[in-house]
Amino acid sequence: MLKSVLLVRIIGLRNKVIWLRIISTEVYRKYKDMVMYYSNSIQRDVGRGLSVTEIAKKLDLAPGDVLEILAVAEKDIPFEEWERADRFKARK
Amino acid sequence: MDTRLDELKRKIEDYAFGAGALVVGVASPQEVAKYAPEGHRPSDFFPKVKSIIVVGAGKMLAGAWKCTDPRWVGVIGGRKLKEVKELSFKVAEFIEDKLGYYAVPYASYSLANGVWDPGISIKLCAELAGLGTRSLAGGIILNPKYGFLYYYLVLTSAPLQPDSPLNKPVCPHPTCVKMWEKVQKTPCLRACPECLSGELENGRIKWMQYNRQLCYPRANWSRIGFQKALFEIINENDPEKRKMMIFGSTFTRYVSAIANSLEISAQCFRCVEVCPVGKNHRVKK
């Protein structure tokens, strides 16, 4: 199995060590589309989206891996989409 | 029928309506657990739960739809959502203080665990409590009388008689069925063809799909938008340009949006605005 969730050490205020959980980019690229497909991100009338635990079981990943993949993938939309959305909402 | 349970339920309903609820229903945690996956069942969150009270309110001010700035609906919506949240707290306190049972309010639209993976589905609870049915408009629960409302849950150890789901789906509205027969569109599908897709057949929803990921930038861009903008700013090498980005109007709105839920950058409501269900509440003199 690929090494998935990594802890990144960063130095915060007053030299305090902070650990950030991140998903390895390799694992992210490999599973992103499948995780999004099974999640609630695209909701279809046929059945519900799977929970993080259910997706993890289906893809043989740890739930923590799926959580991190989902957290990044949900925001992994081109920034232009936000500008486009603003124009869409401003239209009467 | 247990009259004691009915009496208990009536007291809670009376209090909730008096405190501002427009609709109140009770769902059975066992029924919810039949549909919800492990880890997302009411007892996973509150092991003492015997009943789920669903309170709905937050009907939009009709005037908000008439403002020249369409995003003003989002401003009012933020306030309305807060009202329903406060209502659920009041109901929980009433149950504990006056009836002597455990009670806890619950809302699932927070970013628990950093992803949109709600602990308990409020939509499912509202459906099972008979308050509405899912719509073509992103699966939003439409109440037959009011259309779109905000819902909060109160999980309690009080044993209450559960309500039944509605027999007839609220969506599609008869006028949407007529429109579909003519142009193969409904008002919501036409308003937002990117987030929403679906088809009607014999006056019912044949299939529907909601692209929530695309709805983020439109309806939920406050928090995620801030992260997206921050990412762009960090990647900008020119310090002068970086300054313009940070102090500029767009990023200022992002910052304001995460600090204040009433900021105008969040919410969209385009699919709700055109929905005929509950439209009579959007028309005034």
Coordinates of C-alpha atoms in Angstrom, one line a residue:
Chain A
M1 CA 0.0 0.0 0.0
L2 CA 1.2 3.5 -0.8
K3 CA 2.3 5.7 2.1
S4 CA -0.7 8.0 2.3
V5 CA -1.2 10.5 5.1
L6 CA 1.9 12.3 6.1
L7 CA 2.6 14.6 9.0
V8 CA 4.4 17.8 8.0
R9 CA 6.3 19.6 10.7
I10 CA 6.0 23.4 10.5
I11 CA 7.2 26.0 13.0
G12 CA 4.5 28.2 14.2
L13 CA 4.4 31.3 16.5
R14 CA 7.0 31.3 19.3
N15 CA 8.8 28.5 17.7
K16 CA 6.0 26.1 18.5
V17 CA 6.0 23.0 16.4
I18 CA 2.8 22.3 14.5
W19 CA 1.9 19.1 12.7
L20 CA -0.3 19.3 9.6
R21 CA -1.9 16.1 8.2
I22 CA -1.5 16.0 4.5
I23 CA -2.2 13.3 1.9
S24 CA 0.6 12.2 -0.4
T25 CA 0.2 13.7 -3.8
E26 CA 0.7 10.3 -5.4
V27 CA -2.2 8.8 -3.4
Y28 CA -4.3 11.9 -4.0
R29 CA -3.9 11.7 -7.8
K30 CA -4.6 8.0 -7.9
Y31 CA -7.8 8.0 -5.8
K32 CA -9.2 11.6 -6.2
D33 CA -11.8 10.8 -8.9
M34 CA -12.9 7.6 -7.3
V35 CA -13.3 9.1 -3.9
M36 CA -15.3 12.0 -5.3
Y37 CA -17.4 9.6 -7.4
Y38 CA -18.5 7.6 -4.3
S39 CA -19.0 10.6 -2.0
N40 CA -21.9 12.9 -1.8
S41 CA -20.2 15.5 -4.0
I42 CA -22.3 14.4 -6.9
Q43 CA -25.7 13.4 -5.6
R44 CA -27.8 11.0 -7.7
D45 CA -31.4 9.9 -7.1
V46 CA -30.2 6.2 -7.1
G47 CA -29.1 5.6 -3.5
R48 CA -27.0 7.9 -1.3
G49 CA -23.4 8.8 -1.5
L50 CA -21.1 6.7 0.7
S51 CA -19.7 7.8 4.0
V52 CA -15.9 8.2 4.5
T53 CA -15.7 4.9 6.2
E54 CA -17.6 3.1 3.4
I55 CA -15.5 4.7 0.7
A56 CA -12.4 3.6 2.6
K57 CA -13.6 0.0 2.7
K58 CA -14.5 0.0 -1.0
L59 CA -11.1 1.4 -2.1
D60 CA -9.0 -0.5 0.6
L61 CA -7.8 2.8 2.1
A62 CA -7.7 4.0 5.7
P63 CA -10.6 6.3 6.6
G64 CA -8.1 9.1 7.4
D65 CA -6.7 8.8 3.8
V66 CA -10.2 9.2 2.3
L67 CA -10.9 12.1 4.6
E68 CA -7.8 14.0 3.4
I69 CA -8.4 13.2 -0.2
L70 CA -12.0 14.4 0.1
A71 CA -11.0 17.6 1.9
V72 CA -8.6 18.6 -0.8
A73 CA -10.6 17.3 -3.8
E74 CA -13.7 19.3 -2.7
K75 CA -11.7 22.5 -3.2
D76 CA -9.8 21.4 -6.2
I77 CA -11.8 23.4 -8.7
P78 CA -10.2 26.1 -10.8
F79 CA -10.3 29.5 -9.0
E80 CA -11.9 31.0 -12.1
E81 CA -15.1 29.1 -11.1
W82 CA -15.4 31.3 -8.0
E83 CA -15.2 34.5 -10.1
R84 CA -17.7 33.0 -12.5
A85 CA -20.0 32.2 -9.6
D86 CA -19.8 35.7 -8.4
R87 CA -20.9 37.0 -11.8
F88 CA -23.7 34.4 -11.9
K89 CA -25.1 35.5 -8.6
A90 CA -24.8 39.2 -9.3
R91 CA -27.1 38.8 -12.4
K92 CA -30.7 39.6 -11.8
Chain B
M1 CA -51.7 5.0 20.3
D2 CA -50.1 6.0 23.6
T3 CA -51.9 9.1 24.8
R4 CA -49.0 10.0 27.2
L5 CA -46.6 10.1 24.3
D6 CA -49.1 12.2 22.3
E7 CA -49.4 14.6 25.2
L8 CA -45.6 15.0 25.5
K9 CA -45.4 15.6 21.8
R10 CA -48.2 18.2 21.9
K11 CA -46.4 20.1 24.6
I12 CA -43.2 20.2 22.6
E13 CA -44.9 21.2 19.4
D14 CA -46.9 23.9 21.2
Y15 CA -43.7 25.3 22.6
A16 CA -41.8 25.1 19.3
F17 CA -44.6 26.8 17.4
G18 CA -44.8 29.5 20.1
A19 CA -41.1 30.0 19.8
G20 CA -41.3 30.6 16.1
A21 CA -41.3 27.2 14.3
L22 CA -43.3 27.1 11.2
V23 CA -43.2 23.3 11.0
V24 CA -42.4 20.6 13.6
G25 CA -42.1 16.9 13.1
V26 CA -40.8 13.8 14.9
A27 CA -38.6 11.2 13.2
S28 CA -37.8 7.8 14.7
P29 CA -34.0 7.2 15.2
Q30 CA -34.6 3.6 14.3
E31 CA -36.1 4.6 10.9
V32 CA -33.2 7.0 10.3
A33 CA -30.7 4.2 11.1
K34 CA -32.3 2.0 8.4
Y35 CA -31.1 4.5 5.7
A36 CA -28.0 6.1 7.3
P37 CA -24.6 4.4 7.3
E38 CA -22.7 3.4 10.4
G39 CA -21.2 6.4 12.1
H40 CA -24.0 8.7 10.8
R41 CA -26.9 7.3 12.8
P42 CA -28.5 9.4 15.5
S43 CA -27.4 7.0 18.3
D44 CA -23.8 7.4 17.0
F45 CA -24.0 11.0 18.0
F46 CA -26.3 10.8 21.0
P47 CA -26.7 7.3 22.5
K48 CA -29.7 8.2 24.6
V49 CA -31.8 9.3 21.7
K50 CA -35.3 8.0 21.5
S51 CA -36.8 10.7 19.3
I52 CA -35.7 13.3 16.8
I53 CA -37.6 16.5 16.7
V54 CA -37.2 18.4 13.4
V55 CA -38.0 22.1 13.6
G56 CA -38.3 24.1 10.4
A57 CA -38.5 27.9 10.1
G58 CA -36.6 30.7 8.4
K59 CA -39.1 31.6 5.7
M60 CA -37.4 34.2 3.5
L61 CA -38.7 37.8 3.7
A62 CA -40.7 38.4 0.4
G63 CA -39.0 41.8 0.1
A64 CA -35.5 40.1 -0.2
W65 CA -36.5 38.6 -3.5
K66 CA -37.4 42.0 -4.8
C67 CA -34.0 43.7 -4.0
T68 CA -31.9 44.9 -6.9
D69 CA -28.9 43.0 -5.4
P70 CA -30.0 39.4 -5.7
R71 CA -27.4 38.3 -3.1
W72 CA -29.4 40.1 -0.5
V73 CA -31.4 37.0 -0.1
G74 CA -28.2 35.3 1.2
V75 CA -27.8 38.1 3.8
I76 CA -31.3 37.6 5.1
G77 CA -30.9 33.8 4.8
G78 CA -27.9 33.9 7.1
R79 CA -30.0 35.7 9.7
K80 CA -32.9 33.3 9.2
L81 CA -30.6 30.3 9.7
K82 CA -29.4 31.8 13.0
E83 CA -33.1 32.1 14.1
V84 CA -33.7 28.4 13.5
K85 CA -30.6 27.5 15.3
E86 CA -31.7 29.6 18.3
L87 CA -35.1 28.0 18.1
S88 CA -33.6 24.5 18.3
F89 CA -31.7 25.5 21.4
K90 CA -34.9 26.9 23.0
V91 CA -36.8 23.6 22.3
A92 CA -33.9 21.6 23.8
E93 CA -33.9 23.7 26.9
F94 CA -37.7 23.5 27.2
I95 CA -37.5 19.7 27.0
E96 CA -34.8 19.5 29.7
D97 CA -36.1 22.2 32.0
K98 CA -39.9 21.6 31.8
L99 CA -40.2 17.9 30.8
G100 CA -37.1 16.5 32.4
Y101 CA -35.6 14.6 29.4
Y102 CA -32.2 14.9 27.9
A103 CA -32.1 17.0 24.7
V104 CA -29.5 18.4 22.4
P105 CA -29.8 20.6 19.2
Y106 CA -28.0 19.3 16.1
A107 CA -27.1 20.8 12.7
S108 CA -25.1 19.0 10.2
Y109 CA -23.9 21.7 7.8
S110 CA -20.8 22.4 9.7
L111 CA -17.5 21.3 8.2
A112 CA -17.0 18.5 10.7
N113 CA -13.7 16.7 10.2
G114 CA -12.9 19.3 7.5
V115 CA -15.1 17.8 4.8
W116 CA -18.8 18.0 3.9
D117 CA -19.7 14.7 5.4
P118 CA -22.6 15.4 7.7
G119 CA -22.9 13.4 10.9
I120 CA -26.6 13.1 10.7
S121 CA -28.6 13.9 7.5
I122 CA -31.1 16.6 8.4
K123 CA -32.8 16.0 5.0
L124 CA -33.4 12.4 5.8
C125 CA -34.8 13.3 9.3
A126 CA -37.1 16.0 7.8
E127 CA -38.4 13.6 5.2
L128 CA -39.1 10.8 7.7
A129 CA -40.8 13.4 10.0
G130 CA -43.2 14.2 7.2
L131 CA -42.1 17.8 6.7
G132 CA -41.3 17.6 3.0
T133 CA -39.7 15.7 0.2
R134 CA -36.6 16.0 -1.9
S135 CA -36.6 18.2 -4.9
L136 CA -34.9 18.5 -8.3
A137 CA -33.3 21.6 -6.8
G138 CA -30.3 19.9 -5.3
G139 CA -32.4 17.6 -3.2
I140 CA -33.5 20.5 -1.1
I141 CA -36.4 19.5 1.1
L142 CA -39.5 21.3 0.0
N143 CA -42.3 21.7 2.5
P144 CA -45.7 21.6 0.7
K145 CA -46.9 24.8 2.4
Y146 CA -43.7 26.9 2.6
G147 CA -41.3 25.5 0.0
F148 CA -37.7 26.0 1.1
L149 CA -37.1 26.2 4.9
Y150 CA -34.1 25.8 7.2
Y151 CA -34.2 22.8 9.5
Y152 CA -32.5 22.0 12.7
L153 CA -32.8 18.8 14.8
V154 CA -33.3 18.3 18.5
L155 CA -32.3 14.8 19.7
T156 CA -33.9 13.8 22.9
S157 CA -34.4 10.9 25.3
A158 CA -38.1 11.7 25.4
P159 CA -40.2 8.9 23.8
L160 CA -42.4 10.6 21.2
Q161 CA -44.9 9.3 18.6
P162 CA -43.0 9.6 15.3
D163 CA -44.7 11.2 12.3
S164 CA -45.0 9.5 8.9
P165 CA -43.4 10.6 5.7
L166 CA -45.6 12.4 3.2
N167 CA -47.5 10.2 0.8
K168 CA -47.2 12.4 -2.2
P169 CA -43.9 14.1 -3.4
V170 CA -43.9 17.9 -3.2
C171 CA -41.7 18.1 -6.2
P172 CA -42.5 18.5 -9.1
H173 CA -45.2 21.1 -8.7
P174 CA -48.0 20.9 -11.2
T175 CA -46.8 24.0 -13.0
C176 CA -43.3 22.5 -13.4
V177 CA -44.9 19.4 -14.9
K178 CA -46.7 21.5 -17.4
M179 CA -43.5 23.4 -18.2
W180 CA -41.6 20.1 -18.6
E181 CA -44.2 18.8 -21.1
K182 CA -43.7 21.9 -23.2
V183 CA -40.0 22.6 -23.1
Q184 CA -38.4 19.6 -21.2
K185 CA -37.2 22.0 -18.5
T186 CA -38.4 22.9 -15.0
P187 CA -37.7 26.4 -13.5
C188 CA -34.9 25.1 -11.3
L189 CA -33.2 23.1 -14.0
R190 CA -33.3 26.2 -16.3
A191 CA -32.1 28.5 -13.5
C192 CA -29.0 26.4 -12.8
P193 CA -28.2 23.9 -15.6
E194 CA -24.7 23.4 -14.3
C195 CA -25.4 22.3 -10.7
L196 CA -28.7 20.6 -11.5
S197 CA -29.9 18.0 -14.0
G198 CA -32.8 15.6 -14.2
E199 CA -35.9 14.4 -16.0
L200 CA -39.6 14.1 -15.3
E201 CA -41.8 11.2 -16.4
N202 CA -45.5 10.8 -15.8
G203 CA -45.5 13.9 -13.5
R204 CA -42.8 12.5 -11.2
I205 CA -39.0 12.8 -11.0
K206 CA -37.5 10.1 -13.1
W207 CA -34.0 10.9 -12.2
M208 CA -32.1 13.8 -10.8
Q209 CA -28.5 14.7 -10.1
Y210 CA -27.0 17.5 -8.0
N211 CA -23.4 18.5 -8.7
R212 CA -22.6 19.8 -5.2
Q213 CA -19.0 20.3 -6.1
L214 CA -20.0 23.0 -8.6
C215 CA -22.5 24.4 -6.1
Y216 CA -19.7 25.3 -3.7
P217 CA -18.5 28.3 -5.6
R218 CA -22.0 29.5 -6.0
A219 CA -23.6 28.8 -2.7
N220 CA -20.8 28.1 -0.3
W221 CA -17.8 30.1 -1.4
S222 CA -17.1 31.9 1.9
R223 CA -14.8 29.3 3.6
I224 CA -13.6 27.3 0.6
G225 CA -13.2 30.5 -1.4
F226 CA -10.9 31.9 1.2
Q227 CA -8.7 28.9 1.0
K228 CA -8.7 29.0 -2.8
A229 CA -7.8 32.7 -2.8
L230 CA -5.1 32.2 -0.2
F231 CA -3.6 29.5 -2.3
E232 CA -3.4 31.9 -5.3
I233 CA -1.9 34.7 -3.2
I234 CA 0.8 32.4 -1.8
N235 CA 1.8 31.3 -5.3
E236 CA 2.1 34.9 -6.5
N237 CA 5.8 35.9 -6.7
D238 CA 5.4 39.6 -7.2
P239 CA 5.1 41.2 -3.7
E240 CA 3.4 44.3 -5.1
K241 CA 0.8 42.2 -6.8
R242 CA 0.4 40.1 -3.7
K243 CA -0.4 43.3 -1.8
M244 CA -3.1 44.2 -4.3
M245 CA -4.6 40.7 -4.0
I246 CA -4.7 40.8 -0.2
F247 CA -6.0 44.3 0.2
G248 CA -8.3 44.2 -2.8
S249 CA -12.1 44.0 -2.7
T250 CA -12.4 40.3 -3.5
F251 CA -10.1 39.0 -0.8
T252 CA -11.6 41.5 1.6
R253 CA -15.0 39.9 0.9
Y254 CA -13.6 36.5 1.5
V255 CA -12.2 37.5 4.9
S256 CA -15.4 39.2 5.8
A257 CA -17.3 36.1 4.8
I258 CA -15.5 33.8 7.1
A259 CA -15.7 36.3 10.0
N260 CA -19.3 37.1 9.5
S261 CA -21.9 34.7 8.1
L262 CA -24.1 37.6 6.9
E263 CA -21.5 38.6 4.3
I264 CA -23.0 38.9 0.8
S265 CA -20.6 36.5 -0.9
A266 CA -22.3 33.3 0.3
Q267 CA -25.5 31.7 -0.8
C268 CA -27.1 31.6 -4.3
F269 CA -30.8 30.7 -4.1
R270 CA -31.3 30.8 -7.8
C271 CA -33.0 27.4 -7.9
V272 CA -35.2 28.3 -4.9
E273 CA -36.1 31.7 -6.2
V274 CA -37.9 30.2 -9.2
C275 CA -39.5 27.3 -7.4
P276 CA -43.3 27.6 -7.4
V277 CA -43.7 25.6 -4.2
G278 CA -44.6 28.1 -1.4
K279 CA -44.5 31.0 -3.9
N280 CA -47.6 32.5 -2.3
H281 CA -45.4 33.4 0.6
R282 CA -43.1 35.4 -1.7
V283 CA -45.9 37.6 -3.0
K284 CA -47.0 40.7 -1.0
K285 CA -48.9 43.9 -1.7

